[in-house]
Tab-separated table of C-alpha atoms in Angstrom:
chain	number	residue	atom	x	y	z
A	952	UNK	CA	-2.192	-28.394	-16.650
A	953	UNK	CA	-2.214	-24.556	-17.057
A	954	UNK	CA	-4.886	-22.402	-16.265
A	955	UNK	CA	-4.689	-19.308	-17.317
A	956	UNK	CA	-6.791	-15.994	-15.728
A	957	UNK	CA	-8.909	-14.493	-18.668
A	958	UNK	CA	-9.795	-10.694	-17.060
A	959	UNK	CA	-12.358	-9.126	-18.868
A	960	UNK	CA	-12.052	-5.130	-18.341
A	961	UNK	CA	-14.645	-2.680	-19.574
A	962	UNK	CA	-13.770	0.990	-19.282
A	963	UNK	CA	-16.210	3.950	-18.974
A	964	UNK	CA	-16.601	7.330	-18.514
A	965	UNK	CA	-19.217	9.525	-17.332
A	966	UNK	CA	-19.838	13.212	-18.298
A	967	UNK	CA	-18.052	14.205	-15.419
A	968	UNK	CA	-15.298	12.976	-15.476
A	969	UNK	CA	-15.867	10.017	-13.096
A	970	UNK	CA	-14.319	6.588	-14.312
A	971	UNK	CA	-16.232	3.112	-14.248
A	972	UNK	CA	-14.174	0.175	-14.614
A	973	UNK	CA	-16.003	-3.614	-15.069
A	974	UNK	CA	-14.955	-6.381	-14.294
A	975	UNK	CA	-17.393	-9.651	-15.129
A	976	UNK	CA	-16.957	-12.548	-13.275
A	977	UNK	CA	-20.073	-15.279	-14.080
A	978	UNK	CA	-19.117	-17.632	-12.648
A	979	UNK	CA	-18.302	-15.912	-9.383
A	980	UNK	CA	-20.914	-15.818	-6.429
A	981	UNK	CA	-20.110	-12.469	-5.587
A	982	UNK	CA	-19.955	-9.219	-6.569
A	983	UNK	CA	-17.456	-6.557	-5.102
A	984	UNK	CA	-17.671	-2.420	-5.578
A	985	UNK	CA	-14.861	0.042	-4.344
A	986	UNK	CA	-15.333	3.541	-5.193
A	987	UNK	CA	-11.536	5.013	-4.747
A	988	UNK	CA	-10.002	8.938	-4.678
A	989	UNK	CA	-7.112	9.697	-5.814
A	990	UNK	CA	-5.605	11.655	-2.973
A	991	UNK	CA	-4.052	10.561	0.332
A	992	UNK	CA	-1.763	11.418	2.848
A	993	UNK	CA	0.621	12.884	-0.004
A	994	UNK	CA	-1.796	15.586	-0.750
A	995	UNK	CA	-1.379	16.427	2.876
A	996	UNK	CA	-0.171	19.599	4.294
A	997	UNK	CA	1.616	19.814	7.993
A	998	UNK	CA	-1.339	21.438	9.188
A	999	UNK	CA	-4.123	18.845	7.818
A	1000	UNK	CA	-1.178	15.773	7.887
A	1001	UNK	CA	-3.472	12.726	9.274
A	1002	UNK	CA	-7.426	14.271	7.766
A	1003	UNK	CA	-7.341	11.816	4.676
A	1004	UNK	CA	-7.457	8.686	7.076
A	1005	UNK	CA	-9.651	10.929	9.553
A	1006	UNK	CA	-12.208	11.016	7.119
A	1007	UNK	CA	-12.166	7.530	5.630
A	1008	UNK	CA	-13.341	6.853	8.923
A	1009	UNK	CA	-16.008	10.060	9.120
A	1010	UNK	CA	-17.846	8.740	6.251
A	1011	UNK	CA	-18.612	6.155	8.221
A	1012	UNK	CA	-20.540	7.778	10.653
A	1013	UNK	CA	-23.570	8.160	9.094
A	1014	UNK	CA	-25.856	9.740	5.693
A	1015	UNK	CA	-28.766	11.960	5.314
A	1016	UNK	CA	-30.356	8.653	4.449
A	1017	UNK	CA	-28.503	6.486	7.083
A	1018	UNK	CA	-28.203	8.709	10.078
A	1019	UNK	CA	-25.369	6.494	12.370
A	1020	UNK	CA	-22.584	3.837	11.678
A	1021	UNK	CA	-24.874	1.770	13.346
A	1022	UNK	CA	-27.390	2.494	10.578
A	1023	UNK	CA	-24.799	1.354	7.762
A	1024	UNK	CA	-22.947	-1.747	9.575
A	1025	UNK	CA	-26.554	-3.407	10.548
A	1026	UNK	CA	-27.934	-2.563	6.465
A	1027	UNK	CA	-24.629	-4.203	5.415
A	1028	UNK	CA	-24.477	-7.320	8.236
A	1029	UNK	CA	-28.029	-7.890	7.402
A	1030	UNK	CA	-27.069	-9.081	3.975
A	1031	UNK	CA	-23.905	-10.627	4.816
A	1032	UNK	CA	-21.823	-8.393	3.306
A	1033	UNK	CA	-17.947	-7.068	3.979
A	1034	UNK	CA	-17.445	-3.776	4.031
A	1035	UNK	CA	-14.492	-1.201	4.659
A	1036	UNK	CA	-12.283	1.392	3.800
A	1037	UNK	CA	-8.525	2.532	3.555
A	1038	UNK	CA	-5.975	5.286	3.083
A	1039	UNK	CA	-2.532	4.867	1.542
A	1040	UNK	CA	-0.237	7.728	0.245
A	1041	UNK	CA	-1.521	8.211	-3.212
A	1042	UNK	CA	-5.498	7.014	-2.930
A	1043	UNK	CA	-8.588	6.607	-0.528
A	1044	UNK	CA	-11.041	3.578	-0.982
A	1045	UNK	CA	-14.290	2.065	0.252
A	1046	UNK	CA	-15.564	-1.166	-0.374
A	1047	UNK	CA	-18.467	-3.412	0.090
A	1048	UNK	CA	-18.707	-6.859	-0.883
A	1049	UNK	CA	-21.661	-9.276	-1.044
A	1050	UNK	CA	-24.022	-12.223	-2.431
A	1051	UNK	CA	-24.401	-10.904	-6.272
A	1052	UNK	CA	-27.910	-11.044	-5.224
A	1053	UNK	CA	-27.007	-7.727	-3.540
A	1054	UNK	CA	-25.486	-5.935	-5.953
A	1055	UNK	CA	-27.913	-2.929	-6.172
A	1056	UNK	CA	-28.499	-2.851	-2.221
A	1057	UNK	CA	-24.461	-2.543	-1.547
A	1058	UNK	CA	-23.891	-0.331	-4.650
A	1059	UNK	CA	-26.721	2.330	-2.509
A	1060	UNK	CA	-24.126	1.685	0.860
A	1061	UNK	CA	-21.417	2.719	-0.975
A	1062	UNK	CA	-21.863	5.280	-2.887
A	1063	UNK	CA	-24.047	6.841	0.165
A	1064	UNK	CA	-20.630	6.521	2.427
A	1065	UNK	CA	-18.541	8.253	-0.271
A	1066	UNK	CA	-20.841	10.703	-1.496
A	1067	UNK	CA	-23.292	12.070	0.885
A	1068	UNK	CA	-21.245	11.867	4.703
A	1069	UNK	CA	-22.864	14.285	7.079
A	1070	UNK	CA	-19.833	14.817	9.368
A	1071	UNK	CA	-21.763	14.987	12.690
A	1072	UNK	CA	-19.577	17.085	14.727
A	1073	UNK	CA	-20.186	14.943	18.227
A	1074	UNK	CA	-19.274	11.945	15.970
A	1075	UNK	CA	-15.895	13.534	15.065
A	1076	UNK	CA	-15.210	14.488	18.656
A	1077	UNK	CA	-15.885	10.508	19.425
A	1078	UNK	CA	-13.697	9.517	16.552
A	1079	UNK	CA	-10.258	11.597	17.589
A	1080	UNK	CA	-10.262	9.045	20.971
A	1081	UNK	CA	-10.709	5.904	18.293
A	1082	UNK	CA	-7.457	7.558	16.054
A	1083	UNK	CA	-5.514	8.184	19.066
A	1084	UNK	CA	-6.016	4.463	19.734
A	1085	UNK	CA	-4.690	3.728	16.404
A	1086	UNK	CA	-1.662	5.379	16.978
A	1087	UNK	CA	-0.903	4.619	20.204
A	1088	UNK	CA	-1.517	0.729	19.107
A	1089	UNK	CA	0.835	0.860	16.293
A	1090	UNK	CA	3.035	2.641	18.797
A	1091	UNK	CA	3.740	-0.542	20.839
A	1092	UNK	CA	4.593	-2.655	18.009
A	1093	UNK	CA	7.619	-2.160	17.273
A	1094	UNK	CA	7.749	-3.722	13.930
A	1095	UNK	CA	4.976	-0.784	12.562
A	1096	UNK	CA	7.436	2.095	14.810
A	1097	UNK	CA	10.900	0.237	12.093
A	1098	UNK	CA	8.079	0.406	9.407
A	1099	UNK	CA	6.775	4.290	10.206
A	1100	UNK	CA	10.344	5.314	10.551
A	1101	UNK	CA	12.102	4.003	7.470
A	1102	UNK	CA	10.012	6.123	5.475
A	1103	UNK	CA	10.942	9.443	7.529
A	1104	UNK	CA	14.498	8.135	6.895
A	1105	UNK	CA	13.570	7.946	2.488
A	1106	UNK	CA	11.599	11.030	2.420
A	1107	UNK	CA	12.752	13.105	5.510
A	1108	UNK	CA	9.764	16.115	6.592
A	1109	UNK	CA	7.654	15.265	3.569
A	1110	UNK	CA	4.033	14.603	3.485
A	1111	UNK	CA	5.634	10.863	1.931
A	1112	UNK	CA	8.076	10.645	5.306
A	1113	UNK	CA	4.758	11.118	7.868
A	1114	UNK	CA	2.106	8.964	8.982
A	1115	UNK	CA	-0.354	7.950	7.409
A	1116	UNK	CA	-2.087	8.482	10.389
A	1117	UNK	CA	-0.966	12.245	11.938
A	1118	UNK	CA	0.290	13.577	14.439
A	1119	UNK	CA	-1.557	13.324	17.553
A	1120	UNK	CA	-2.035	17.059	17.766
A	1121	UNK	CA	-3.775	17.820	14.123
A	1122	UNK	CA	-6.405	14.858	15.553
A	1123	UNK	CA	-6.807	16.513	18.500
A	1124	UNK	CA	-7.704	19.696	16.438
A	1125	UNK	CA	-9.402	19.146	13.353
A	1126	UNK	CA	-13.247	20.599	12.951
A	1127	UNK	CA	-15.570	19.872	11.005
A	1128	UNK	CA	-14.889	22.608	8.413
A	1129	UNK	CA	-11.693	21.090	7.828
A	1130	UNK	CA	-13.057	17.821	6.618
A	1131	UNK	CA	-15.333	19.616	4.831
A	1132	UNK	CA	-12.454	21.848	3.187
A	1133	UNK	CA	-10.624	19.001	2.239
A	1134	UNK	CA	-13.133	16.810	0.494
A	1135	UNK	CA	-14.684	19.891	-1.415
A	1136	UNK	CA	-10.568	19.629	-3.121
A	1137	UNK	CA	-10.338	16.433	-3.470
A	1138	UNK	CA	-13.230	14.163	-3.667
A	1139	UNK	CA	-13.863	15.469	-7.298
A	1140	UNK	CA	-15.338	13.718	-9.788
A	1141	UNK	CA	-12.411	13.821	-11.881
A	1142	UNK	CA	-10.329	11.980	-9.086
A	1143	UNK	CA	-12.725	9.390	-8.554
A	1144	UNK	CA	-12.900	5.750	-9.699
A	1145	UNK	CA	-15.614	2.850	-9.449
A	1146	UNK	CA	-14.665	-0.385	-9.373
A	1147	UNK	CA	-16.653	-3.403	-10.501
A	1148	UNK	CA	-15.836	-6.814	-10.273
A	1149	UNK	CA	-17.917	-10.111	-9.684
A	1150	UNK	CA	-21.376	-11.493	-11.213
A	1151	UNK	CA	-23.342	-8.722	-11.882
A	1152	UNK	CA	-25.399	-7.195	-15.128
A	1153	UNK	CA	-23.312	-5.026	-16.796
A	1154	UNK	CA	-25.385	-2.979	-18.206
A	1155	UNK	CA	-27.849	-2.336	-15.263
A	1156	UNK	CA	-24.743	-1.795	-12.876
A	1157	UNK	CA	-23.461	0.939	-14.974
A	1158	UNK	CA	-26.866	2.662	-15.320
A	1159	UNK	CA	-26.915	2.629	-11.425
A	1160	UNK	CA	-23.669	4.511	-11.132
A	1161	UNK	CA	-24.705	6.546	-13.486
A	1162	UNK	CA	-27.982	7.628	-12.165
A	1163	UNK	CA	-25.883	7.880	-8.726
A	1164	UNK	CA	-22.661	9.231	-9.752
A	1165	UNK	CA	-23.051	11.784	-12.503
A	1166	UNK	CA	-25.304	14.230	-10.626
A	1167	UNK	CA	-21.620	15.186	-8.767
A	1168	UNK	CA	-20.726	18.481	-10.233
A	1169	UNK	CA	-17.547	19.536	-11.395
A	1170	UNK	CA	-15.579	22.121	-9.607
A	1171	UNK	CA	-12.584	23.457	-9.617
A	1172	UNK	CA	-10.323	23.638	-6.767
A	1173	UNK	CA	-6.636	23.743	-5.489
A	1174	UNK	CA	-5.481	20.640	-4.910
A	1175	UNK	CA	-1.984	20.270	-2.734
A	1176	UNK	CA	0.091	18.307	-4.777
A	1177	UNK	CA	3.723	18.157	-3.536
A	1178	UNK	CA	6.627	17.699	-5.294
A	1179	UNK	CA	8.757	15.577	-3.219
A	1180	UNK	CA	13.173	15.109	-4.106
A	1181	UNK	CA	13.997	11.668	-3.925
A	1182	UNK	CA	17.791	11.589	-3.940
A	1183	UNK	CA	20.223	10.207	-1.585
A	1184	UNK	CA	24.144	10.340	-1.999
A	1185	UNK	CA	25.080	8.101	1.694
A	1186	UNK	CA	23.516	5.837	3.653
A	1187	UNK	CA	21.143	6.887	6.191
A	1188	UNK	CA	20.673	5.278	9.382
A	1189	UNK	CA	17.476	6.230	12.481
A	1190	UNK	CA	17.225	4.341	15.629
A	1191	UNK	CA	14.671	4.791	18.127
A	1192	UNK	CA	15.655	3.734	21.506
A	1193	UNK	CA	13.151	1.696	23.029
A	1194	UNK	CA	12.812	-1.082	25.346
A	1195	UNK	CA	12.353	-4.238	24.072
A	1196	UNK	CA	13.479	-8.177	24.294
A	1197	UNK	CA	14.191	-7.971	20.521
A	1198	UNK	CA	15.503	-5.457	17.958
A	1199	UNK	CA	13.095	-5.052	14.868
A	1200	UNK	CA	14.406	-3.209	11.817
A	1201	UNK	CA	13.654	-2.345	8.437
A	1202	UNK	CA	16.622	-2.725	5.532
A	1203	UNK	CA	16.481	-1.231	2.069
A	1204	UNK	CA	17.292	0.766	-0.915
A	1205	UNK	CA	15.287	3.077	-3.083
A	1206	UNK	CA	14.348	1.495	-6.392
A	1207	UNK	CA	11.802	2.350	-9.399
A	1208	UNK	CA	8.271	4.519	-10.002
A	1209	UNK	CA	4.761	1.991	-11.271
A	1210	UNK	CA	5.776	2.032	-14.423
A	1211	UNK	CA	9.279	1.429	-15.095
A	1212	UNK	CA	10.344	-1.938	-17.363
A	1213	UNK	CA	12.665	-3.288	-14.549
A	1214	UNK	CA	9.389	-3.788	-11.825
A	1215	UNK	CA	8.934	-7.273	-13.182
A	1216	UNK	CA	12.886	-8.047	-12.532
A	1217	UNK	CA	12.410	-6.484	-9.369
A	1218	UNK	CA	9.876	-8.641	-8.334
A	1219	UNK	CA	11.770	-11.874	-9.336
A	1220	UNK	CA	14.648	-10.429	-6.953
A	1221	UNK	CA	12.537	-9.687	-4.100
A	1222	UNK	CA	10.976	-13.314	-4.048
A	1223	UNK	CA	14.764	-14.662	-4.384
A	1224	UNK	CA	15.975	-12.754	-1.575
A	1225	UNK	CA	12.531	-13.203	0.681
A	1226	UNK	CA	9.472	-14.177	-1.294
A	1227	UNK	CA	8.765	-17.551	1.181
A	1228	UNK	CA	9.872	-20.297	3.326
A	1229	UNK	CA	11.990	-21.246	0.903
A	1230	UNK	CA	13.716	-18.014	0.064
A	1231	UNK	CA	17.349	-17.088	0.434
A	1232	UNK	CA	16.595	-14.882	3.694
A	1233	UNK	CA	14.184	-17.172	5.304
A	1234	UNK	CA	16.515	-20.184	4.911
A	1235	UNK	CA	19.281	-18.844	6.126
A	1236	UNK	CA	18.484	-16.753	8.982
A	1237	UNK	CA	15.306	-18.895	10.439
A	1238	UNK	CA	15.968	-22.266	8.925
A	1239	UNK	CA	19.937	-22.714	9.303
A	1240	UNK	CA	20.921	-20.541	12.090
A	1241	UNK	CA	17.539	-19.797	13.890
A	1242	UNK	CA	18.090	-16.226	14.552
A	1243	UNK	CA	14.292	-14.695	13.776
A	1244	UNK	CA	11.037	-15.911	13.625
A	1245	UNK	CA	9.851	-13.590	10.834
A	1246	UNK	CA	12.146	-11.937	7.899
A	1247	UNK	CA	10.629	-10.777	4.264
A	1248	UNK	CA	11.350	-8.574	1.682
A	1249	UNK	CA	8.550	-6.337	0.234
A	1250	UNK	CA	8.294	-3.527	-1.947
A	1251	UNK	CA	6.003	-0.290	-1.994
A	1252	UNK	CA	5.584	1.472	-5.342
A	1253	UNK	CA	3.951	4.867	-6.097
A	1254	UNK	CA	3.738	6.517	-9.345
A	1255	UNK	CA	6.688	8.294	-9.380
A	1256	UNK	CA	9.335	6.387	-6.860
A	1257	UNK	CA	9.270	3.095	-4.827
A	1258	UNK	CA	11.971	1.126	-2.787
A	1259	UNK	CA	12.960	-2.701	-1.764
A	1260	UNK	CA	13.157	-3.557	1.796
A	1261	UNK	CA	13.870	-6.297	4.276
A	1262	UNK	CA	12.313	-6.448	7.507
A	1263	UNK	CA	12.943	-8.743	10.009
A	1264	UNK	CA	13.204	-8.886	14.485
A	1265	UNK	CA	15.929	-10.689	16.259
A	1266	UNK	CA	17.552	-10.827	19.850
A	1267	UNK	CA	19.255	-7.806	20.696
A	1268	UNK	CA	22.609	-9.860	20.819
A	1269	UNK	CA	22.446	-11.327	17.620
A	1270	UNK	CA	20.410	-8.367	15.386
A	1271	UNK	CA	23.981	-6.798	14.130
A	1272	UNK	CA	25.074	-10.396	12.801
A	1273	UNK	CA	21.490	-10.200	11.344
A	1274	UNK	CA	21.621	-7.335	9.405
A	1275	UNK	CA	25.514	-8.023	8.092
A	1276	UNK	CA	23.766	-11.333	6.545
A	1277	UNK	CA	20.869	-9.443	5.087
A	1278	UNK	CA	23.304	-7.331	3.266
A	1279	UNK	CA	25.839	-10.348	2.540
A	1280	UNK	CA	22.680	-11.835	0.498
A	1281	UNK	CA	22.166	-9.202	-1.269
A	1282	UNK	CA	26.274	-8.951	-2.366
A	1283	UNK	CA	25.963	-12.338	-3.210
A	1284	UNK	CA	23.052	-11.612	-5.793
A	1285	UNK	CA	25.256	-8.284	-7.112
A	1286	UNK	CA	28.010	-11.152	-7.716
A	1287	UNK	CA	26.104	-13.405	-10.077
A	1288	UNK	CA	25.698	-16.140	-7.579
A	1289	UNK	CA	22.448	-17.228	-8.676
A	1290	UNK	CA	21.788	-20.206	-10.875
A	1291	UNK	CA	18.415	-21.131	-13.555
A	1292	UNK	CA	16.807	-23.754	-10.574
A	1293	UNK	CA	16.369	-20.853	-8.318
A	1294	UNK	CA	15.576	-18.012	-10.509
A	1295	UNK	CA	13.026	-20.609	-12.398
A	1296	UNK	CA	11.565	-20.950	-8.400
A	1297	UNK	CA	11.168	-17.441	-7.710
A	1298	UNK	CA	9.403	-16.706	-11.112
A	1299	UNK	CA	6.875	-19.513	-9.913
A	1300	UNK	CA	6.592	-17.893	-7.170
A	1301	UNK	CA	5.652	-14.672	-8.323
A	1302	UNK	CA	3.086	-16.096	-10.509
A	1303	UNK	CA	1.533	-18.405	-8.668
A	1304	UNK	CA	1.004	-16.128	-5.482
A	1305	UNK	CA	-0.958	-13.383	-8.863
A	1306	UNK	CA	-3.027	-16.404	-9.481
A	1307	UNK	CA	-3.830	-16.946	-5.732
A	1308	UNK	CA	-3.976	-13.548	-5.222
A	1309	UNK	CA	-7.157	-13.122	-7.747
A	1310	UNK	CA	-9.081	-15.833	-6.411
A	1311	UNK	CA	-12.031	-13.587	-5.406
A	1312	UNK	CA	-14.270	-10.709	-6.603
A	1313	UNK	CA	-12.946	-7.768	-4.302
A	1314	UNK	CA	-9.543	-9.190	-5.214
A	1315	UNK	CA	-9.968	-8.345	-8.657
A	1316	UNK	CA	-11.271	-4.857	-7.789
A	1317	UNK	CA	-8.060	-4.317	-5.909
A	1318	UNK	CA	-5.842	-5.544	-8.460
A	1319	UNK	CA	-8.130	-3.312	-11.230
A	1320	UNK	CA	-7.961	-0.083	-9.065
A	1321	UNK	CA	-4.616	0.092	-8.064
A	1322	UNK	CA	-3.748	0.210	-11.589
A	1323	UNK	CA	-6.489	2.578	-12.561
A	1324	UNK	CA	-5.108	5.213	-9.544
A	1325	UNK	CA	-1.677	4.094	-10.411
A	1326	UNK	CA	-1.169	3.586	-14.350
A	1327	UNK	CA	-0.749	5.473	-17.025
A	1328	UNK	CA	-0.572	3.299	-19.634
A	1329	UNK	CA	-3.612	1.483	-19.232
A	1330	UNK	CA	-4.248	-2.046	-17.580
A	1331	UNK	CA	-1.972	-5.364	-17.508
A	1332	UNK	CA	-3.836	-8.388	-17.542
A	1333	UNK	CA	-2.764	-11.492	-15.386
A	1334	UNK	CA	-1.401	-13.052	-18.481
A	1335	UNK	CA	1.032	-10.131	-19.515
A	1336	UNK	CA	2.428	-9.817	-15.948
A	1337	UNK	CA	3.329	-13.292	-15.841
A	1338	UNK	CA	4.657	-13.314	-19.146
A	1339	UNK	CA	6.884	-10.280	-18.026
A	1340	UNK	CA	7.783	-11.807	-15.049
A	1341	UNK	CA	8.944	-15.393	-17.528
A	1342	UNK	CA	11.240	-13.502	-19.579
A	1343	UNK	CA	13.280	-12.116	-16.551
A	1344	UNK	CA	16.868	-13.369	-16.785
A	1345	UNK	CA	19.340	-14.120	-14.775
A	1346	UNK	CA	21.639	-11.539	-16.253
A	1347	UNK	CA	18.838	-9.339	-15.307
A	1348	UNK	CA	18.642	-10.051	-11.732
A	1349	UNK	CA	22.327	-9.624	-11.449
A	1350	UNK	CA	22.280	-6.264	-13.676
A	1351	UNK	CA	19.880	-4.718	-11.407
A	1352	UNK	CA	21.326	-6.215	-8.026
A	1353	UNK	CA	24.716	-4.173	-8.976
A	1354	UNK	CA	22.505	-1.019	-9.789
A	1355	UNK	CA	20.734	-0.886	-6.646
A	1356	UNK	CA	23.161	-2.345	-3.993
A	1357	UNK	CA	25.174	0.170	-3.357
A	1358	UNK	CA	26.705	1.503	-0.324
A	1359	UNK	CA	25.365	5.308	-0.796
A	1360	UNK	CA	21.769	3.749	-1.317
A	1361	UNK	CA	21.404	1.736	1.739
A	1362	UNK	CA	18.735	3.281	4.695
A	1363	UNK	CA	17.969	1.303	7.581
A	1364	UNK	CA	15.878	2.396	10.669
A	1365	UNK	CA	16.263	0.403	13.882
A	1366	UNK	CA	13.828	0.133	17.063
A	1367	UNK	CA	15.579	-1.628	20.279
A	1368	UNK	CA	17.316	-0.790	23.271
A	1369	UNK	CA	19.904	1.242	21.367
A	1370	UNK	CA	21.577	4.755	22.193
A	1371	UNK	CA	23.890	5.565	19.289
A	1372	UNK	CA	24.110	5.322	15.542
A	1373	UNK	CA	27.428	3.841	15.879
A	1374	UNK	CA	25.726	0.413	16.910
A	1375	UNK	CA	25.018	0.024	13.275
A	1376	UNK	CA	26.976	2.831	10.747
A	1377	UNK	CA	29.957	-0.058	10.491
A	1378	UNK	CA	27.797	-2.688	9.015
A	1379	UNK	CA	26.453	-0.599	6.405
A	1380	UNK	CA	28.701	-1.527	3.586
A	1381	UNK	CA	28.105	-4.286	0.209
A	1382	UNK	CA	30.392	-6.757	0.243
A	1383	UNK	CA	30.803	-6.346	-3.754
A	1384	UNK	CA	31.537	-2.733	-3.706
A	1385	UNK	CA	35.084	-3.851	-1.059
């Protein structure tokens, strides 16, 4: 039996520029709204590096009409409804999800949150002690520090290469004017998407973002929009010495922007490499020589770059031998070694986890407004992606493994009780390029 995901999108646009994507789900019990910015910690300067994610949480803090956080959580818990927000480097977003008996009610939250935020000075005073906690939590896990530090060792001092997060002085020092500064450039209505999907009433949803949405006037304003280099000609290698019973670290090689036609081929090679249990990292290093609890590979991809990388965390003794095998996998891919049974399993793979992965109405949303911040080209349905993702071949897998796995390309950042770069610099080499 196939079952196929039929995603209905509707696209509008409101006088101002703001941009209203629907999403009907009947036969869904709930109905999920994210209202999402496109600006993050990439529109950051040094100075202000850390206010996007400071005020995600701000707007939080209360409304002309809903004067505290405690004012918004109890509206929101007395419904039942989820609600939150997030920064990344490229887009903000806020979210509320509920009974679609609720739609209206959580539509008011969230557009309240996003558009009218009061900023209460004491509350941002309160707030820099709950950031600081952030950091310092992320701080002692050492597989966030391998995270946090691979990208400093892609995009050096770059607004891409810092945390998303700041630096615990600008949170110490930001004012209110600052927050105010910054959203006056960048919560426009021309950088600002809603997001619709569940059981709703189209056309009575739309006429309530309408009638809450187009009243924002259009302005313009300087936005910081950095151009970032993204070349590399050797590998790069950053350790951070720390104490610790294992050694966590973070593998990989730059790779392609949203768009590009080899994504889907990418993705195929990432599950192949360490898309599950059954994958060829997982098996080997877990299953057959029991050298790591965890080990994946992911990718992150932003309109114009992205990269492949494999994390894992093993004994300090054994973490070199750990990292030589993580690379030997990948040789062995750049060498054709890969036959139809297991690139036919990773394709499954990929699918099935899109199917799983759109199971619910603020799923949906997600999937919809990444690709409306993201996109240029318009949307992909479910159906297209996996029919991409089917016509990968193996000669593309092994095309793409020789393109990208290569010496000069490799980066890996390291956190464990380590002094010197040496430790590492001699296993950074592709056993295909010998």
């Amino acid at each position: 039996m196939c079952i196929v995901i039929i995603m209905k999108i509707i696209k509008k646009k409101l006088k101002n520029g703001v941009e209203v994507v629907l999403s009907p789900m009947l036969d869904n019990p709930t109905v999920t709204f994210v209202v999402l910015v496109k600006t993050g910690s990439r529109n950051e300067t040094k100075q202000n590096s850390g206010i996007s994610h400071f005020l995600e949480h701000m707007c939080f803090k209360g409304t002309e009409k809903r004067l505290s956080a405690h004012d918004i959580s109890s509206e929101l818990d007395g419904i039942g409804a989820q609600s939150n927000a997030f920064t990344s480097h490229e887009y903000t977003g806020y979210y509320a999800k509920s009974d679609k008996k609720y739609s209206k009610k959580i539509l008011d939250v969230v557009s309240d949150i996003y558009l009218n935020p009061t900023l209460p000075e004491k509350e941002i005073e309160k707030e820099k002690g709950v950031i600081l906690e952030e950091i310092n939590m992320y701080e002692d896990m050492p597989q966030q520090v391998a995270i946090r530090m691979f990208y400093e060792v892609l995009y050096g001092d770059t607004s891409l290469g810092w945390s998303i997060l700041g630096p615990k002085e600008n949170i110490k020092k930001f004012k209110r004017e600052d927050f105010l500064k910054y959203k006056e450039a960048n919560y426009l209505p021309e950088n600002t998407s809603i997001i619709v999907a569940g059981n709703f009433d189209k056309d009575q949803v739309f006429s309530d973002i309408k009638n809450l949405f187009e009243k924002i006037p259009t302005k313009k304003t300087k936005r910081n929009k950095p151009i970032i280099k993204d070349t590399q000609t050797s590998p790069t290698l950053s350790i951070k010495e720390k104490k610790t019973d294992q050694t966590h670290f973070v593998l990989g090689v730059r790779t392609f922007e949203y768009e590009n036609k080899k994504n889907p081929t990418l993705e195929v090679l990432r599950a192949v490499l360490g898309g599950g249990m059954s994958s060829r990292l997982f098996q080997k290093l877990r299953e057959e020589m029991g050298v790591c609890y965890y080990v994946k590979a992911g990718t992150d991809i932003m309109t114009d770059r992205g990269f492949l990388a494999i994390s894992s965390g093993s004994d300090n003794k054994r973490v070199k031998n750990v990292v030589r095998v993580c690379l030997d996998e990948c040789s062995r891919l750049a060498e054709g070694d890969i036959d139809e049974k297991e690139l036919k399993k990773a394709k499954a793979y990929v699918a099935g986890n899109l199917s799983m992965g759109l199971e619910s109405s603020d799923d949906v949303a997600m999937f919809i407004g990444e690709q409306q911040i993201l996109s240029k080209s318009g949307f992909k349905t479910p159906a297209e992606i996996k029919k991409e993702i089917e016509k990968v071949e193996i000669k593309d897998v092994v095309t793409l493994a020789k393109q990208i796995f290569k010496k000069k390309n490799l980066n890996l950042s390291v956190v464990g009780p380590w002094k010197d770069k040496k430790d590492f610099s001699k296993e950074l080499f592709f056993r295909h390029e010998k």
